Amino acid sequence: MGKTKKLVELDDKAIAILEKQAKLQKRSLKNYIEYTLEDMALRYSEPSEEYKKMMDDMIDRMENGTLKTIPFSDVLKKYGREL
């Protein structure tokens, strides 16, 4: 897989936070940022196996008529919020 260089500008506060996290993991700032971005990109690229399994189960229960749902307004009421 190829590599592409990009210039990224971050504010000083963000850099300071990222440097602290990099030190905790005994990484350079550059390595930490690259690792973190690549990890996040992979997470967004495809749903996890657990999520796929959960969704397949939900679809099966919906098709079989055994899926229990409640209106969104009832969820809001349960947690003290009204529409």
XYZ file of N, CA, C and O in Angstrom:
332
model
N 0.841 -1.164 0.000
C 0.000 0.000 0.000
C 0.893 1.235 0.000
O 1.860 1.318 0.750
N 0.573 2.211 -0.828
C 1.377 3.413 -0.944
C 1.179 4.368 0.217
O 0.286 4.204 1.038
N 2.022 5.335 0.268
C 1.960 6.367 1.309
C 1.805 7.716 0.626
O 2.363 7.948 -0.439
N 1.054 8.616 1.247
C 0.861 9.963 0.747
C 1.183 10.943 1.858
O 0.735 10.769 2.986
N 1.959 11.962 1.542
C 2.277 12.989 2.534
C 1.214 14.074 2.465
O 0.797 14.487 1.392
N 0.787 14.528 3.637
C -0.174 15.622 3.740
C 0.291 16.558 4.831
O 0.795 16.126 5.874
N 0.125 17.828 4.624
C 0.430 18.822 5.642
C -0.833 19.016 6.472
O -1.901 19.297 5.939
N -0.706 18.849 7.786
C -1.841 18.993 8.689
C -1.496 20.061 9.710
O -0.422 20.014 10.319
N -2.386 21.029 9.879
C -2.161 22.075 10.859
C -3.082 21.856 12.050
O -4.293 21.689 11.888
N -2.504 21.819 13.246
C -3.255 21.653 14.483
C -2.892 22.777 15.429
O -1.764 23.276 15.404
N -3.831 23.159 16.287
C -3.497 24.217 17.245
C -2.555 23.679 18.320
O -2.394 22.476 18.495
N -1.912 24.601 19.013
C -0.895 24.228 19.997
C -1.447 23.354 21.114
O -0.765 22.452 21.608
N -2.685 23.606 21.520
C -3.295 22.819 22.596
C -3.459 21.356 22.162
O -3.156 20.432 22.917
N -3.908 21.156 20.935
C -4.075 19.794 20.421
C -2.737 19.078 20.344
O -2.619 17.905 20.714
N -1.720 19.795 19.880
C -0.376 19.202 19.786
C 0.118 18.799 21.165
O 0.673 17.706 21.353
N -0.078 19.647 22.155
C 0.377 19.344 23.518
C -0.311 18.089 24.050
O 0.335 17.223 24.656
N -1.602 17.966 23.807
C -2.351 16.788 24.256
C -1.838 15.537 23.554
O -1.600 14.501 24.181
N -1.648 15.643 22.249
C -1.168 14.491 21.482
C 0.252 14.091 21.887
O 0.570 12.905 21.943
N 1.089 15.070 22.189
C 2.452 14.753 22.635
C 2.436 13.984 23.951
O 3.198 13.029 24.133
N 1.564 14.362 24.867
C 1.451 13.649 26.144
C 1.021 12.208 25.923
O 1.560 11.280 26.526
N 0.034 12.020 25.052
C -0.444 10.668 24.770
C 0.641 9.829 24.097
O 0.786 8.647 24.381
N 1.388 10.455 23.193
C 2.478 9.750 22.504
C 3.533 9.289 23.511
O 4.007 8.151 23.452
N 3.882 10.161 24.453
C 4.881 9.800 25.462
C 4.390 8.649 26.329
O 5.163 7.765 26.700
N 3.100 8.656 26.663
C 2.546 7.564 27.469
C 2.686 6.217 26.760
O 2.835 5.181 27.396
N 2.630 6.241 25.435
C 2.757 5.015 24.655
C 4.178 4.800 24.140
O 4.418 3.916 23.324
N 5.090 5.644 24.604
C 6.498 5.558 24.194
C 6.646 5.599 22.669
O 7.360 4.805 22.044
N 5.932 6.545 22.060
C 5.972 6.755 20.616
C 6.379 8.195 20.336
O 6.199 9.069 21.170
N 6.861 8.416 19.133
C 7.094 9.799 18.706
C 5.730 10.404 18.372
O 4.754 9.684 18.125
N 5.665 11.720 18.367
C 4.400 12.387 18.037
C 3.931 11.983 16.643
O 2.763 11.634 16.440
N 4.844 11.999 15.684
C 4.498 11.643 14.301
C 3.955 10.221 14.234
O 2.915 9.965 13.623
N 4.643 9.281 14.874
C 4.212 7.891 14.859
C 2.853 7.730 15.531
O 1.989 7.001 15.046
N 2.657 8.421 16.651
C 1.387 8.333 17.379
C 0.229 8.854 16.525
O -0.821 8.222 16.441
N 0.429 9.992 15.875
C -0.626 10.563 15.034
C -0.935 9.624 13.867
O -2.104 9.349 13.558
N 0.106 9.105 13.209
C -0.110 8.193 12.083
C -0.846 6.937 12.535
O -1.806 6.501 11.887
N -0.402 6.352 13.637
C -1.026 5.136 14.158
C -2.502 5.389 14.485
O -3.379 4.606 14.112
N -2.765 6.493 15.187
C -4.133 6.808 15.603
C -5.047 7.025 14.400
O -6.168 6.501 14.357
N -4.586 7.760 13.415
C -5.408 8.020 12.230
C -5.659 6.752 11.420
O -6.777 6.521 10.942
N -4.631 5.928 11.278
C -4.809 4.672 10.544
C -5.783 3.750 11.268
O -6.639 3.102 10.642
N -5.680 3.692 12.605
C -6.592 2.868 13.400
C -8.027 3.349 13.242
O -8.940 2.549 13.046
N -8.228 4.665 13.306
C -9.577 5.211 13.149
C -10.123 4.949 11.743
O -11.294 4.616 11.576
N -9.278 5.092 10.744
C -9.709 4.848 9.366
C -10.167 3.403 9.196
O -11.188 3.138 8.551
N -9.436 2.465 9.793
C -9.820 1.057 9.698
C -11.148 0.798 10.404
O -11.969 0.013 9.934
N -11.362 1.465 11.535
C -12.629 1.293 12.256
C -13.812 1.772 11.435
O -14.896 1.217 11.505
N -13.609 2.835 10.652
C -14.694 3.385 9.833
C -14.854 2.660 8.506
O -15.862 2.807 7.830
N -13.867 1.882 8.109
C -13.897 1.273 6.782
C -14.951 0.188 6.645
O -15.545 0.019 5.600
N -15.188 -0.574 7.701
C -16.164 -1.664 7.635
C -16.655 -1.955 9.050
O -15.889 -1.905 9.999
N -17.936 -2.266 9.179
C -18.451 -2.589 10.516
C -17.734 -3.798 11.110
O -17.301 -4.698 10.391
N -17.633 -3.825 12.433
C -16.979 -4.941 13.112
C -17.811 -6.215 12.966
O -19.008 -6.165 12.673
N -17.170 -7.342 13.217
C -17.875 -8.626 13.148
C -18.996 -8.676 14.189
O -20.061 -9.231 13.932
N -18.758 -8.100 15.369
C -19.779 -8.072 16.419
C -20.996 -7.289 15.962
O -22.140 -7.700 16.180
N -20.752 -6.152 15.306
C -21.860 -5.325 14.824
C -22.644 -6.058 13.736
O -23.874 -6.055 13.730
N -21.920 -6.700 12.804
C -22.592 -7.450 11.736
C -23.467 -8.552 12.317
O -24.608 -8.761 11.876
N -22.941 -9.255 13.323
C -23.693 -10.339 13.954
C -24.945 -9.784 14.638
O -26.033 -10.350 14.514
N -24.803 -8.660 15.352
C -25.936 -8.048 16.025
C -27.012 -7.621 15.015
O -28.200 -7.860 15.219
N -26.581 -7.015 13.914
C -27.542 -6.567 12.902
C -28.222 -7.755 12.225
O -29.424 -7.707 11.952
N -27.485 -8.821 11.954
C -28.096 -10.025 11.372
C -29.161 -10.584 12.309
O -30.240 -10.993 11.870
N -28.859 -10.583 13.615
C -29.825 -11.045 14.609
C -31.060 -10.160 14.616
O -32.191 -10.654 14.663
N -30.865 -8.841 14.554
C -32.001 -7.908 14.537
C -32.865 -8.131 13.291
O -34.094 -8.137 13.374
N -32.228 -8.322 12.154
C -32.979 -8.557 10.908
C -33.764 -9.856 10.999
O -34.941 -9.914 10.612
N -33.134 -10.919 11.529
C -33.826 -12.193 11.688
C -35.049 -12.040 12.588
O -36.141 -12.548 12.273
N -34.877 -11.325 13.726
C -36.004 -11.138 14.638
C -37.098 -10.285 14.010
O -38.282 -10.538 14.214
N -36.719 -9.299 13.196
C -37.719 -8.480 12.514
C -38.499 -9.326 11.511
O -39.733 -9.263 11.451
N -37.803 -10.148 10.741
C -38.457 -10.991 9.744
C -39.345 -12.045 10.389
O -40.361 -12.436 9.831
N -38.949 -12.536 11.583
C -39.737 -13.546 12.290
C -40.854 -12.946 13.134
O -41.648 -13.677 13.730
N -40.886 -11.623 13.232
C -41.918 -10.966 14.023
C -41.659 -11.015 15.521
O -42.574 -10.799 16.309
N -40.432 -11.292 15.929
C -40.124 -11.379 17.360
C -39.339 -10.171 17.877
O -38.981 -10.130 19.051
N -39.097 -9.195 17.016
C -38.363 -8.001 17.419
C -39.302 -7.071 18.179
O -40.377 -6.735 17.705
N -38.891 -6.706 19.374
C -39.700 -5.805 20.192
C -39.144 -4.391 20.053
O -37.952 -4.159 20.241
N -40.013 -3.464 19.723
C -39.606 -2.064 19.587
C -40.543 -1.185 20.396
O -41.661 -1.599 20.726
N -40.050 0.007 20.722
C -40.902 0.984 21.392
C -40.746 2.311 20.663
O -39.702 2.574 20.057
N -41.780 3.145 20.695
C -41.692 4.438 20.012
C -40.587 5.315 20.620
O -40.334 5.273 21.829
N -39.969 6.118 19.788
C -38.902 7.000 20.232
C -39.400 7.968 21.301
O -38.680 8.283 22.247
N -40.642 8.416 21.161
C -41.199 9.336 22.163
C -41.238 8.677 23.542
O -41.026 9.341 24.558
N -41.477 7.358 23.604
C -41.469 6.652 24.889
C -40.058 6.581 25.483
O -39.885 6.645 26.695
N -39.054 6.447 24.618
C -37.666 6.437 25.086
C -37.332 7.792 25.706
O -36.744 7.877 26.777
N -37.744 8.866 25.022
C -37.488 10.204 25.557
C -38.178 10.403 26.896
O -37.592 10.950 27.834
N -39.418 9.942 27.018
C -40.158 10.070 28.269
C -39.459 9.291 29.388
O -39.362 9.766 30.513
N -38.968 8.113 29.060
C -38.289 7.276 30.053
C -37.085 7.987 30.659
O -36.780 7.832 31.844
N -36.396 8.778 29.851
C -35.197 9.458 30.317
C -35.444 10.949 30.616
O -34.518 11.749 30.676
N -36.720 11.300 30.826
C -37.062 12.645 31.265
C -36.967 13.721 30.206
O -36.754 14.877 30.530
N -37.157 13.345 28.980
C -37.115 14.332 27.894
C -38.376 14.194 27.074
O -38.828 13.087 26.799
N -38.922 15.275 26.700
C -40.141 15.272 25.879
C -39.837 15.885 24.518
O -38.923 16.709 24.381
N -40.597 15.511 23.534
C -40.432 16.098 22.189
C -40.963 17.500 22.155
O -41.757 17.952 22.862
